[in-house]
JSON list of C-alpha atoms in Angstrom, two decimals:
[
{"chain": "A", "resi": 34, "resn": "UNK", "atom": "CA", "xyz": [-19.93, -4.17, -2.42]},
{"chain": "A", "resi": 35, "resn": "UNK", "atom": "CA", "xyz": [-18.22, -1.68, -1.03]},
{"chain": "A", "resi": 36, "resn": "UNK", "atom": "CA", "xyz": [-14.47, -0.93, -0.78]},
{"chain": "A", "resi": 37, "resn": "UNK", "atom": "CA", "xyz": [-11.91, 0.17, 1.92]},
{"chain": "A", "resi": 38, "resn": "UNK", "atom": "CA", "xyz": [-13.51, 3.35, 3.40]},
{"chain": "A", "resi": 39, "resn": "UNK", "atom": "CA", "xyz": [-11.50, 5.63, 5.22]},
{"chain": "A", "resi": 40, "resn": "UNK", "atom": "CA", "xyz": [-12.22, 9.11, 6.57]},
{"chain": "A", "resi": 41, "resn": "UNK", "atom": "CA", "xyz": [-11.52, 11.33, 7.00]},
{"chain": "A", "resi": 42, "resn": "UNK", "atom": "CA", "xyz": [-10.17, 12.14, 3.23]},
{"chain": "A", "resi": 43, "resn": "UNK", "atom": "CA", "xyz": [-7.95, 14.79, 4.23]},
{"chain": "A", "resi": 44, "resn": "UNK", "atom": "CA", "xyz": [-7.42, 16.15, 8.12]},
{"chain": "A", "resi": 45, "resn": "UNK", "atom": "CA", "xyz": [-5.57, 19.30, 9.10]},
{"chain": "A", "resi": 46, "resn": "UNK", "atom": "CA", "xyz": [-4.10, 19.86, 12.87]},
{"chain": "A", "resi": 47, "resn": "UNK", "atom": "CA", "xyz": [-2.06, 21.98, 14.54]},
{"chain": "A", "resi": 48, "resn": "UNK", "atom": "CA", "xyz": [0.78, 20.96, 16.37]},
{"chain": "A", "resi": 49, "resn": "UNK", "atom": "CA", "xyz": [0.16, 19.69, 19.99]},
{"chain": "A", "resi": 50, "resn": "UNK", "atom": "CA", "xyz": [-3.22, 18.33, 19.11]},
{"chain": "A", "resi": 51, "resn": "UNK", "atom": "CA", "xyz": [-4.71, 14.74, 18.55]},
{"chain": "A", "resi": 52, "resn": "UNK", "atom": "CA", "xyz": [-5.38, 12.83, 15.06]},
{"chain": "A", "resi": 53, "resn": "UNK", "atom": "CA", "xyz": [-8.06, 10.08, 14.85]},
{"chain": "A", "resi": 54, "resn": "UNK", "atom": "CA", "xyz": [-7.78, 8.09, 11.41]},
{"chain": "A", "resi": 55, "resn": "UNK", "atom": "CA", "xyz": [-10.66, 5.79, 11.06]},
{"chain": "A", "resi": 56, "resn": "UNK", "atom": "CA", "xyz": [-11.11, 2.78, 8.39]},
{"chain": "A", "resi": 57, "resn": "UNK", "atom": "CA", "xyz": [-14.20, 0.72, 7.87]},
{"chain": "A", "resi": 58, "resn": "UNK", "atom": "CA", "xyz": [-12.21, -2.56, 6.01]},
{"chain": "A", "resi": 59, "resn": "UNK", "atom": "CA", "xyz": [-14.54, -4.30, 3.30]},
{"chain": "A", "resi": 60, "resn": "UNK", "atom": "CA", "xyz": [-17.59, -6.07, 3.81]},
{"chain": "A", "resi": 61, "resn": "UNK", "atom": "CA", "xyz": [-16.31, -9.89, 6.10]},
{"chain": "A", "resi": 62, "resn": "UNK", "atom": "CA", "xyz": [-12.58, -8.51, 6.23]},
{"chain": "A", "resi": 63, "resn": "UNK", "atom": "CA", "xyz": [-11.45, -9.06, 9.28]},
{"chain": "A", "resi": 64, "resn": "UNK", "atom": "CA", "xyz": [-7.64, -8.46, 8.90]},
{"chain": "A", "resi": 65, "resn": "UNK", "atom": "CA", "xyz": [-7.03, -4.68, 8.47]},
{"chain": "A", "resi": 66, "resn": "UNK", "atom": "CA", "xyz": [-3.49, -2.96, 8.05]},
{"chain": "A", "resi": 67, "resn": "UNK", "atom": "CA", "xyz": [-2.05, 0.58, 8.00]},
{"chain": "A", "resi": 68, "resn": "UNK", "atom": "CA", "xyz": [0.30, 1.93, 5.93]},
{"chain": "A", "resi": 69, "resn": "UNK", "atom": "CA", "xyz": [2.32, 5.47, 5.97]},
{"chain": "A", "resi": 70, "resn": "UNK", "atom": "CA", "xyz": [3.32, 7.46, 3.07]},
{"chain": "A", "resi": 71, "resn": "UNK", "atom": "CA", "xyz": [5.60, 10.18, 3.53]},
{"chain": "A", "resi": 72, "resn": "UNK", "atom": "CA", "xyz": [6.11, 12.88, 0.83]},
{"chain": "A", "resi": 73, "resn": "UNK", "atom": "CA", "xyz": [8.54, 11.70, -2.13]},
{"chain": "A", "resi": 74, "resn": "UNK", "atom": "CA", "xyz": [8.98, 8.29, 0.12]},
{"chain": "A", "resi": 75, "resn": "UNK", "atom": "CA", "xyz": [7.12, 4.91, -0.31]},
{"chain": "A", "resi": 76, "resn": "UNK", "atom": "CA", "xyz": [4.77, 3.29, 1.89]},
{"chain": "A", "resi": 77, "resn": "UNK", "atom": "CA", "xyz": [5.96, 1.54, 4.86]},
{"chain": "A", "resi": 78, "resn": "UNK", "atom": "CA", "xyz": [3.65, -0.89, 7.31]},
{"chain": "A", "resi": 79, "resn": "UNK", "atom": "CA", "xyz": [2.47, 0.39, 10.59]},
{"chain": "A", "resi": 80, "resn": "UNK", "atom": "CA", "xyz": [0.57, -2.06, 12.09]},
{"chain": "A", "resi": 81, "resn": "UNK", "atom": "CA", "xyz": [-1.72, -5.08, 11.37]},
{"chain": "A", "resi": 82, "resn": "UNK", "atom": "CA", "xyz": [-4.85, -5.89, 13.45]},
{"chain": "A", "resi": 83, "resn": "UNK", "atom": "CA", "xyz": [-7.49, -8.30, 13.74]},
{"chain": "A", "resi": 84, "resn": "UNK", "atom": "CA", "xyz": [-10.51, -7.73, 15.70]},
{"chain": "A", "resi": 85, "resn": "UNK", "atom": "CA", "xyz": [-9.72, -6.84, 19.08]},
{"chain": "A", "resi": 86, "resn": "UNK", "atom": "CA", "xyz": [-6.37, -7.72, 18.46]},
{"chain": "A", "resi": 87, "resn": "UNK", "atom": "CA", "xyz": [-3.10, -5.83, 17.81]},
{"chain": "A", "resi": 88, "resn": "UNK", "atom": "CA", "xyz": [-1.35, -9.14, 16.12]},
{"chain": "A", "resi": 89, "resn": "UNK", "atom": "CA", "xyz": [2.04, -6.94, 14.42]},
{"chain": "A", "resi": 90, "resn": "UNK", "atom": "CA", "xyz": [3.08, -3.21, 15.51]},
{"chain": "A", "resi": 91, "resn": "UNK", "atom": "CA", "xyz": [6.54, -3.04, 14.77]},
{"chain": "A", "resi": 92, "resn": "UNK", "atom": "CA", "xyz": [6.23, -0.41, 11.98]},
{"chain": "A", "resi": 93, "resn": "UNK", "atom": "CA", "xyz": [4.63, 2.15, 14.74]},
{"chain": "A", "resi": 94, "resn": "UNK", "atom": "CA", "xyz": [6.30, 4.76, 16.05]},
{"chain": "A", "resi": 95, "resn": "UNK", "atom": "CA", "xyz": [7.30, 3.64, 19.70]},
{"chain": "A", "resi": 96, "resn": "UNK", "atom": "CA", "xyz": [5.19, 7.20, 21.27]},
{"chain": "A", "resi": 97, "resn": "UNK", "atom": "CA", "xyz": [2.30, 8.93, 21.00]},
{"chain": "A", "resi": 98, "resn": "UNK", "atom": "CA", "xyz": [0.87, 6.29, 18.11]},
{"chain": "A", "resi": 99, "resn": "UNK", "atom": "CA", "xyz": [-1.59, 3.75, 18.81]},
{"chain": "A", "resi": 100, "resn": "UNK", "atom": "CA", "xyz": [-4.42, 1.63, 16.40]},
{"chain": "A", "resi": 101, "resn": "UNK", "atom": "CA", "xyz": [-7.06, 0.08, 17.72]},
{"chain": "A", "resi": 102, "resn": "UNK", "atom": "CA", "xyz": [-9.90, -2.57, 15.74]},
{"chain": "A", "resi": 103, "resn": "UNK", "atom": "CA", "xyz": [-12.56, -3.04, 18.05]},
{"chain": "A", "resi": 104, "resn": "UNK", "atom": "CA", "xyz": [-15.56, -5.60, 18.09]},
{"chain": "A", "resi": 105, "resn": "UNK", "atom": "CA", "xyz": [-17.87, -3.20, 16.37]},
{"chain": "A", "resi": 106, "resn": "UNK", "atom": "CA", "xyz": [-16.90, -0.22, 14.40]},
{"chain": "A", "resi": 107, "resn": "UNK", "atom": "CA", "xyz": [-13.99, 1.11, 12.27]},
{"chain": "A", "resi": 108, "resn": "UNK", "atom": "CA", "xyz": [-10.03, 0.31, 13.08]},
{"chain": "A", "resi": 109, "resn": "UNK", "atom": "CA", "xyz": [-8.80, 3.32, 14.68]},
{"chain": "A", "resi": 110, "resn": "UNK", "atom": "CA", "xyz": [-5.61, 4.85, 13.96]},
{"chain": "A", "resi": 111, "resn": "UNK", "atom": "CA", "xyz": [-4.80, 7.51, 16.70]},
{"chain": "A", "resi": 112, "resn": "UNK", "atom": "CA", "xyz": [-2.07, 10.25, 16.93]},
{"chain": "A", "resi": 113, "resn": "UNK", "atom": "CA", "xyz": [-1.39, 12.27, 20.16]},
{"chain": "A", "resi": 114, "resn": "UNK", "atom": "CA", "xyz": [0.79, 15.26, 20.15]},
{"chain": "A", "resi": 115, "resn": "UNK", "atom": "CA", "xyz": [0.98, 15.64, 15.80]},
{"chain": "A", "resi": 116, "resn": "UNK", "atom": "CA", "xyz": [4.28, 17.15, 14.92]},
{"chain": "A", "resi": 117, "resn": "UNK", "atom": "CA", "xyz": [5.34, 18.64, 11.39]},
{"chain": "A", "resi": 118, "resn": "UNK", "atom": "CA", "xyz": [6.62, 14.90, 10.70]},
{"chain": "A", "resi": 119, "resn": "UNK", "atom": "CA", "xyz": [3.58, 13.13, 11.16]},
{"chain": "A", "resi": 120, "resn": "UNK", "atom": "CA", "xyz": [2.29, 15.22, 8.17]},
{"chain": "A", "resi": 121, "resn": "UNK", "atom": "CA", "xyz": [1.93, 12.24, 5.27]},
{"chain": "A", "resi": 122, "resn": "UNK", "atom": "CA", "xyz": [-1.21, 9.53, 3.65]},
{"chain": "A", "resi": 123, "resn": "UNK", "atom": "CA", "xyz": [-1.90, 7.17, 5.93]},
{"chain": "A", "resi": 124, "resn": "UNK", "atom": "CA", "xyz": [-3.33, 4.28, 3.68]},
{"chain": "A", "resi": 125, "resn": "UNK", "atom": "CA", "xyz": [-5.86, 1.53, 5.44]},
{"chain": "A", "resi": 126, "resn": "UNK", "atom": "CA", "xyz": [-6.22, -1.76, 3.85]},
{"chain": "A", "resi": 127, "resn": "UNK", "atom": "CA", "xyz": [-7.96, -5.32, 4.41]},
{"chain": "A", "resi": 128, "resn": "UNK", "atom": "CA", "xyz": [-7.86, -8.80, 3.75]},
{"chain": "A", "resi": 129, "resn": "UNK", "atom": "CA", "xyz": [-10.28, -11.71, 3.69]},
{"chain": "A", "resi": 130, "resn": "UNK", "atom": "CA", "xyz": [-7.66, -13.55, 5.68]},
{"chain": "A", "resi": 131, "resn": "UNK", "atom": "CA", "xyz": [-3.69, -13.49, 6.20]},
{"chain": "A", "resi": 132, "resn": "UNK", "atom": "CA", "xyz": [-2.75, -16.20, 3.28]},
{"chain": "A", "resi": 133, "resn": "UNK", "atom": "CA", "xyz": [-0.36, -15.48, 0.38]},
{"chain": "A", "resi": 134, "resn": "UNK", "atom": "CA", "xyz": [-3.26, -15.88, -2.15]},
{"chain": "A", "resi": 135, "resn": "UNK", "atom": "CA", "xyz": [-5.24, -13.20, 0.02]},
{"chain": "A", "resi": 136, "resn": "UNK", "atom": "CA", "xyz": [-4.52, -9.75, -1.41]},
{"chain": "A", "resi": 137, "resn": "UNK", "atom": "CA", "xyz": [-4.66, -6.71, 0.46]},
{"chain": "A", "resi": 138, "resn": "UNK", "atom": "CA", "xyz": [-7.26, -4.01, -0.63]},
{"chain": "A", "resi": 139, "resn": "UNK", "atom": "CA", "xyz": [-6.77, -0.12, -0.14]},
{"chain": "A", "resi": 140, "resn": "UNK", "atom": "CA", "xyz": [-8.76, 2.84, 0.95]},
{"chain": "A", "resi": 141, "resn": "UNK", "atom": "CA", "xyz": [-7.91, 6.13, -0.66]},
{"chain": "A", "resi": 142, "resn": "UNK", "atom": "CA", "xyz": [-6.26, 7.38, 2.00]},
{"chain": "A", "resi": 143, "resn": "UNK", "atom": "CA", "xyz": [-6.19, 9.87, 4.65]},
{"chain": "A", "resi": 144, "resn": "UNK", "atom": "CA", "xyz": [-3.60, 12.94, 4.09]},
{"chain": "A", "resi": 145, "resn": "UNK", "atom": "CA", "xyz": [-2.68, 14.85, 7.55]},
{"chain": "A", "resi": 146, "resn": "UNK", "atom": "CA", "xyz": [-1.09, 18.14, 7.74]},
{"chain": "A", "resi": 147, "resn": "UNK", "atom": "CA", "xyz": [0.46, 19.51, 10.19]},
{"chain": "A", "resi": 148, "resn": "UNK", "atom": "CA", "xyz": [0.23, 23.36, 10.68]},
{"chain": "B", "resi": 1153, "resn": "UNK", "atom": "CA", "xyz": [15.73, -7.01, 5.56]},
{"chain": "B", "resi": 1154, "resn": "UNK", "atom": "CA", "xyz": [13.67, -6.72, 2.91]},
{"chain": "B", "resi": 1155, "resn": "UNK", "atom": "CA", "xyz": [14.47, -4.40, -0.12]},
{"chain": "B", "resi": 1156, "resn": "UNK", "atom": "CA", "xyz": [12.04, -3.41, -3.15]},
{"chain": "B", "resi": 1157, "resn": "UNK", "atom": "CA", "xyz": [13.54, -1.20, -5.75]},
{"chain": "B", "resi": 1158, "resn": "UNK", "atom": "CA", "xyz": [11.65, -0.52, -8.91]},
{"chain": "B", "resi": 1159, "resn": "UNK", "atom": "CA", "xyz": [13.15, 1.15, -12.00]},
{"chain": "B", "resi": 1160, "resn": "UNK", "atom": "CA", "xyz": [12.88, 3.81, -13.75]},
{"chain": "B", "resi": 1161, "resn": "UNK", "atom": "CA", "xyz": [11.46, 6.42, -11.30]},
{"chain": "B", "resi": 1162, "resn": "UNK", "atom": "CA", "xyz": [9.72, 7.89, -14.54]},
{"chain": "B", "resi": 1163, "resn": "UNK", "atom": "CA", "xyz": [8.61, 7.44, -17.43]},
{"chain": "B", "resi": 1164, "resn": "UNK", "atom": "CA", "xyz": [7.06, 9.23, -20.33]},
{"chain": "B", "resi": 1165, "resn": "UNK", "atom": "CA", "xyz": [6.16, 7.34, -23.67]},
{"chain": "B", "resi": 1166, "resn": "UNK", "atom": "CA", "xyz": [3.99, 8.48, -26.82]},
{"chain": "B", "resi": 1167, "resn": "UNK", "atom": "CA", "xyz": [0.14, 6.78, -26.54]},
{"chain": "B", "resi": 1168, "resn": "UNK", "atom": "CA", "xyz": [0.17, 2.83, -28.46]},
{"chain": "B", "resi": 1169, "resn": "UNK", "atom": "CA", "xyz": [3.61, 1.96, -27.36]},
{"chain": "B", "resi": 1170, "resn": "UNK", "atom": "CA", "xyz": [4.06, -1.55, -25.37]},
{"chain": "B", "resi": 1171, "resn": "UNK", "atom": "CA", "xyz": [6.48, -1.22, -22.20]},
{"chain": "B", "resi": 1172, "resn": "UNK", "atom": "CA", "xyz": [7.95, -2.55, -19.30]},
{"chain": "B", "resi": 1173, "resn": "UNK", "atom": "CA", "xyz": [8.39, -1.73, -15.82]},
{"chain": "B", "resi": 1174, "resn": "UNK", "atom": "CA", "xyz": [11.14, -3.32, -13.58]},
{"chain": "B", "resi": 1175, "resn": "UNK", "atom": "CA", "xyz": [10.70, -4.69, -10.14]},
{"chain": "B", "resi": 1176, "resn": "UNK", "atom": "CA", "xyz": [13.64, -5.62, -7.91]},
{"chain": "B", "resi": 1177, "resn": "UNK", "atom": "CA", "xyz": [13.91, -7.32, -4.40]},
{"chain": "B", "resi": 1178, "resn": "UNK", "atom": "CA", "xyz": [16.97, -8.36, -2.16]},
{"chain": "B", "resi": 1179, "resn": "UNK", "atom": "CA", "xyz": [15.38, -11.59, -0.35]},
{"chain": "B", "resi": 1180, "resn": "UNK", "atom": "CA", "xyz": [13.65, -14.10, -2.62]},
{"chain": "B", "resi": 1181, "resn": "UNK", "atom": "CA", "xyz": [11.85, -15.74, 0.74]},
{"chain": "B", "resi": 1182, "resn": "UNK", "atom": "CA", "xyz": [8.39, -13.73, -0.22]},
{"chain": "B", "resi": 1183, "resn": "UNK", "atom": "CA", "xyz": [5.00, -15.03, -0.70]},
{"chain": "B", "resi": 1184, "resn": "UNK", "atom": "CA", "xyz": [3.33, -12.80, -3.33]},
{"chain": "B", "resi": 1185, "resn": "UNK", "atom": "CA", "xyz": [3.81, -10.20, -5.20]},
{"chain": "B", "resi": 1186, "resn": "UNK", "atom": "CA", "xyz": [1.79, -7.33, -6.27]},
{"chain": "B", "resi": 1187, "resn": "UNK", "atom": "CA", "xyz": [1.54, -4.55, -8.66]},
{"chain": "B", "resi": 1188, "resn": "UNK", "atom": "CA", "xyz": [-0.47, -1.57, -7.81]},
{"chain": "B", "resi": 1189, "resn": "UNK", "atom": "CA", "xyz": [-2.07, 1.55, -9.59]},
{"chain": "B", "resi": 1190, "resn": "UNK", "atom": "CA", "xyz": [-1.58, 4.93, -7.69]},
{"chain": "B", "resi": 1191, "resn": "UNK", "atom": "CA", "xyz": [-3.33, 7.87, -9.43]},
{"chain": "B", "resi": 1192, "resn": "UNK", "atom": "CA", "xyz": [-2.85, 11.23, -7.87]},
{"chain": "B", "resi": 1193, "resn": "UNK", "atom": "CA", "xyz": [-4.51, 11.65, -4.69]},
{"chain": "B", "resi": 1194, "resn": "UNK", "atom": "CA", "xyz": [-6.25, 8.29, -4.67]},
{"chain": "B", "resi": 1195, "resn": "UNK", "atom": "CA", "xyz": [-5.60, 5.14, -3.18]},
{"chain": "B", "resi": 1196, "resn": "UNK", "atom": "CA", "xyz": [-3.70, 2.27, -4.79]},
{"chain": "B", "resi": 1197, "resn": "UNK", "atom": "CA", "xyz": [-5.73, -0.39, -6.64]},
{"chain": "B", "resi": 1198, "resn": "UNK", "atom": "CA", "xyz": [-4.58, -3.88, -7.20]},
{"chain": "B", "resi": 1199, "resn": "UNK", "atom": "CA", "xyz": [-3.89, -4.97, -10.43]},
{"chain": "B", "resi": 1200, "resn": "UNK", "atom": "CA", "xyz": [-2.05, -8.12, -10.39]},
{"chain": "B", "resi": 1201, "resn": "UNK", "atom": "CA", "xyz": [-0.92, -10.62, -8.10]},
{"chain": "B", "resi": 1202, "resn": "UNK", "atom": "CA", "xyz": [1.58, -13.25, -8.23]},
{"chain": "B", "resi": 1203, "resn": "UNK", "atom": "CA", "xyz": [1.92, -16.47, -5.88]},
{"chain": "B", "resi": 1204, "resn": "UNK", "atom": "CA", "xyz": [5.71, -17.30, -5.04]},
{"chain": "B", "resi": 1205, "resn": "UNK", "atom": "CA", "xyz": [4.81, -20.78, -7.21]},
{"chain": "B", "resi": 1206, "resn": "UNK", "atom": "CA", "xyz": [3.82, -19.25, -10.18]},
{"chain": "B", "resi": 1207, "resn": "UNK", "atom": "CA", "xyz": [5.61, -17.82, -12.91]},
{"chain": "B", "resi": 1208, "resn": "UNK", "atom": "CA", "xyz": [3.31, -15.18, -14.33]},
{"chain": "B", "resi": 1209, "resn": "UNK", "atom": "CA", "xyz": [-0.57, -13.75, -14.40]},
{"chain": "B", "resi": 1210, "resn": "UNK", "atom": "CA", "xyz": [-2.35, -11.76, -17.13]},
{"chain": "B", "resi": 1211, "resn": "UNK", "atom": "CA", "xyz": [-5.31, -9.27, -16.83]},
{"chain": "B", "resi": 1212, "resn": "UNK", "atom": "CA", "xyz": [-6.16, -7.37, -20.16]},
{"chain": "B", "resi": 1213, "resn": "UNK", "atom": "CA", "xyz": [-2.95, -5.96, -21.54]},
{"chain": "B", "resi": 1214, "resn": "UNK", "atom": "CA", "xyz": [-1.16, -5.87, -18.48]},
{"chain": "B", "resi": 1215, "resn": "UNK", "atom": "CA", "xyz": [1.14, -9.14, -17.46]},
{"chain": "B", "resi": 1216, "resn": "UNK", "atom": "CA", "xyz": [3.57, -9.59, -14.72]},
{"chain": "B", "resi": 1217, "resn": "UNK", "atom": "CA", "xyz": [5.99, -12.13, -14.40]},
{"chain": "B", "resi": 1218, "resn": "UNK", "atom": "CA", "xyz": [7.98, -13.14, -11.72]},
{"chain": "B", "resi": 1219, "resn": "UNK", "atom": "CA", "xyz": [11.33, -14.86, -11.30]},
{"chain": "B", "resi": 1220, "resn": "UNK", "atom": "CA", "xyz": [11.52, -15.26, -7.28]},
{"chain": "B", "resi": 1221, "resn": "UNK", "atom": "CA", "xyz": [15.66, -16.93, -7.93]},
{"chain": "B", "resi": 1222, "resn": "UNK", "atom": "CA", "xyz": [16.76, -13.59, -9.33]},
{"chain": "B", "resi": 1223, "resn": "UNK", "atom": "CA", "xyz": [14.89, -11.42, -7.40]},
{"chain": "B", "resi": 1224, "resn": "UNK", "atom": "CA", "xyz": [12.94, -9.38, -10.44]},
{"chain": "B", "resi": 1225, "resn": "UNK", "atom": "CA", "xyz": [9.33, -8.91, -11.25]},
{"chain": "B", "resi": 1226, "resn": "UNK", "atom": "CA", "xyz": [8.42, -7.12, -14.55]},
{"chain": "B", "resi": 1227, "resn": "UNK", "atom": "CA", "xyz": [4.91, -5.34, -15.14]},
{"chain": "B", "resi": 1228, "resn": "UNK", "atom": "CA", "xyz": [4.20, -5.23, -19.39]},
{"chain": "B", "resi": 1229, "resn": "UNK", "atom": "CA", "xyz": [1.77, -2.97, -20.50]},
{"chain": "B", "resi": 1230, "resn": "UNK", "atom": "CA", "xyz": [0.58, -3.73, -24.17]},
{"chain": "B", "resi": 1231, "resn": "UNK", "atom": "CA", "xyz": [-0.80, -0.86, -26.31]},
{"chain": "B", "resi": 1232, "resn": "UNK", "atom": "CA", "xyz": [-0.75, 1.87, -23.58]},
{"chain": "B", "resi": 1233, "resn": "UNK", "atom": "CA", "xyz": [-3.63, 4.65, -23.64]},
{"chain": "B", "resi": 1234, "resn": "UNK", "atom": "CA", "xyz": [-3.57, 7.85, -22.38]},
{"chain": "B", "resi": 1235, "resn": "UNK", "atom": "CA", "xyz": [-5.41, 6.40, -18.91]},
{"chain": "B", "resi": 1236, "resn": "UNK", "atom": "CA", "xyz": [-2.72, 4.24, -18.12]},
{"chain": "B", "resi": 1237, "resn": "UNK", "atom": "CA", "xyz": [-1.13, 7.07, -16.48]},
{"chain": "B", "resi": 1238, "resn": "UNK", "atom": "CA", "xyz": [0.13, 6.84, -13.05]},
{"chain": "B", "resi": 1239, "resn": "UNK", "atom": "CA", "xyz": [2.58, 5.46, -10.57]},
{"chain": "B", "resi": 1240, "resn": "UNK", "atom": "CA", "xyz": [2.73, 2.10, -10.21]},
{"chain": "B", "resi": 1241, "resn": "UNK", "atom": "CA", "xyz": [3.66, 0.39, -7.45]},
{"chain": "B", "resi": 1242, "resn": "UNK", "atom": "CA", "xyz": [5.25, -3.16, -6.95]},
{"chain": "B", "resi": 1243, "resn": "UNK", "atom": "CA", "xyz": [5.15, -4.62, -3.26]},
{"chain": "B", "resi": 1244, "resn": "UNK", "atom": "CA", "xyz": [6.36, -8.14, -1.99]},
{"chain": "B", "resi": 1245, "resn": "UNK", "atom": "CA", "xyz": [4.60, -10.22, 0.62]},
{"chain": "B", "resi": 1246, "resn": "UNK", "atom": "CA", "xyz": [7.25, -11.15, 3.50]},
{"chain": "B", "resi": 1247, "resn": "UNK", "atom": "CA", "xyz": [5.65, -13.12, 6.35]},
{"chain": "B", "resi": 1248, "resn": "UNK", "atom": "CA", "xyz": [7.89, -11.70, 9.35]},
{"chain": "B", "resi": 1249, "resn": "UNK", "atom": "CA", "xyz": [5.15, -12.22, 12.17]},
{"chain": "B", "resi": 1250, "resn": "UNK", "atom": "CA", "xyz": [2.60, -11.16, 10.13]},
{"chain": "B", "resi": 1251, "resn": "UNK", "atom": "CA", "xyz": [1.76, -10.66, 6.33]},
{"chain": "B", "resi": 1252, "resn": "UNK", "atom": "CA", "xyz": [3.05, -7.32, 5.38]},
{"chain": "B", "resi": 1253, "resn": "UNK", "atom": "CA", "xyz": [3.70, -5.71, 1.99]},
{"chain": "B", "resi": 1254, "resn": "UNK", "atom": "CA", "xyz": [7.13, -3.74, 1.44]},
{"chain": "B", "resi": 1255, "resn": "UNK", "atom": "CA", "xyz": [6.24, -1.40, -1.29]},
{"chain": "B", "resi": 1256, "resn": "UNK", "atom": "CA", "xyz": [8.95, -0.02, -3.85]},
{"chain": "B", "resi": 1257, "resn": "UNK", "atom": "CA", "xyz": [9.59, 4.14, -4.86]},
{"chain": "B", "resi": 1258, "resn": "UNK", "atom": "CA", "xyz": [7.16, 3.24, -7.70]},
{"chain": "B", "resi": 1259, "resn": "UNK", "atom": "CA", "xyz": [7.40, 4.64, -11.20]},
{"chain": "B", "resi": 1260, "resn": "UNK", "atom": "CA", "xyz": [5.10, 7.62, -12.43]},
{"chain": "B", "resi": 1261, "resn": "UNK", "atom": "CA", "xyz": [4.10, 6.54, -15.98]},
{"chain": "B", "resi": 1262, "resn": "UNK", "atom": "CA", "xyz": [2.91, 9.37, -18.69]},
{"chain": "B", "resi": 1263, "resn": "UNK", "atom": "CA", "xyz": [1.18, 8.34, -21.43]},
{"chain": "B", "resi": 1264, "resn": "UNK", "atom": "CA", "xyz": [1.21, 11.14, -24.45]},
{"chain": "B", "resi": 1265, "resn": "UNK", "atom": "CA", "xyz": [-1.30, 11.29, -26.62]}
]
């Protein structure tokens, strides 16, 4: 059974160009979340999605961030116009379903850097 | 808002030794708790996880125990090997729209053989 997938494992831009972050949650999860690690800093909640929904974004970064989690295929975690700060792990995870008994379970990651 | 601190940032003990590792959170409204394995360059992997009605939970030599009145959460690790080495990570479940984690600093544990 296969984990939290996310690729790509590492992803280098230059400044001024787009980011696309996918994650493939774990076999009948349907509640996927992203999660931002900054260097030296803990992680911190972007957003939480269900299928074709957008149910929390209030950890997002008002502009140029978005996430999508559409009917078929990976969630989608999309950044427009990278700058030096967006350089950090962005950490997918996913949930059988949104109770307290339902743990969350991770992908390794995707690190971004910024050139 | 929500607060997670976890002490110490680091910590380096000779291989066999039992320890702990401290958890600390401002709001005692959460729903779970859980501890977390970080190695370098990996993803975190969930060790334990407590319910806001229970008191502790056990997996191997690691136990966690919780005490939601004064805000703490301890991880104990019996016997510690060289592969226990790592940061762990203790986050709380708050329900503020939706269920979301709110992680702590962590602490990077060495293990010397």
């Amino acid at each position: 059974n296969a984990g939290v997938m996310q690729n790509p494992r590492h992803l280098v831009r230059r400044r001024g160009q787009e980011a696309r972050l996918r994650c493939s949650p774990m076999k009948g999860h349907s509640h996927v979340y992203w999660y931002r690690q900054l260097p030296e800093e803990g992680l911190k909640f972007m957003v939480y999605l269900q299928k074709e929904n957008i149910i929390d974004e209030s950890g997002m970064p008002k502009e140029r961030f978005s996430a999508e989690f559409p009917k078929e295929g990976p969630s989608i975690l999309r950044i427009q116009q990278v700058v030096r700060g967006d350089s950090a792990a962005y950490f997918c995870a996913s949930s059988l379903g949104s109770g307290s008994n339902q743990p969350q379970h991770f992908g390794d990651g995707t690190r971004l850097s910024i050139l | 808002k929500q607060e997670v601190t976890q002490i110490p940032a680091a910590l380096s003990v000779p291989e066999g030794e039992n320890l702990v590792l401290n958890c600390s959170f401002t709001d005692s409204a959460i729903y779970n708790l859980q501890w977390f394995r970080q190695d370098p360059g990996k993803g975190l992997t969930s060790l334990l996880l407590i319910q806001s009605s229970q008191r502790e939970q056990t997996s191997g030599r690691l136990n966690a125990s919780l005490d939601k009145s004064s805000g703490r959460s301890t991880l104990y690790i019996a016997a510690s090997q060289p592969g226990d080495s790592a940061t762990y990570l203790c986050a709380v479940v708050i329900i503020q729209g939706a269920q979301k984690l709110v992680f702590g600093q962590g602490t990077r544990l060495t293990i010397n053989p």
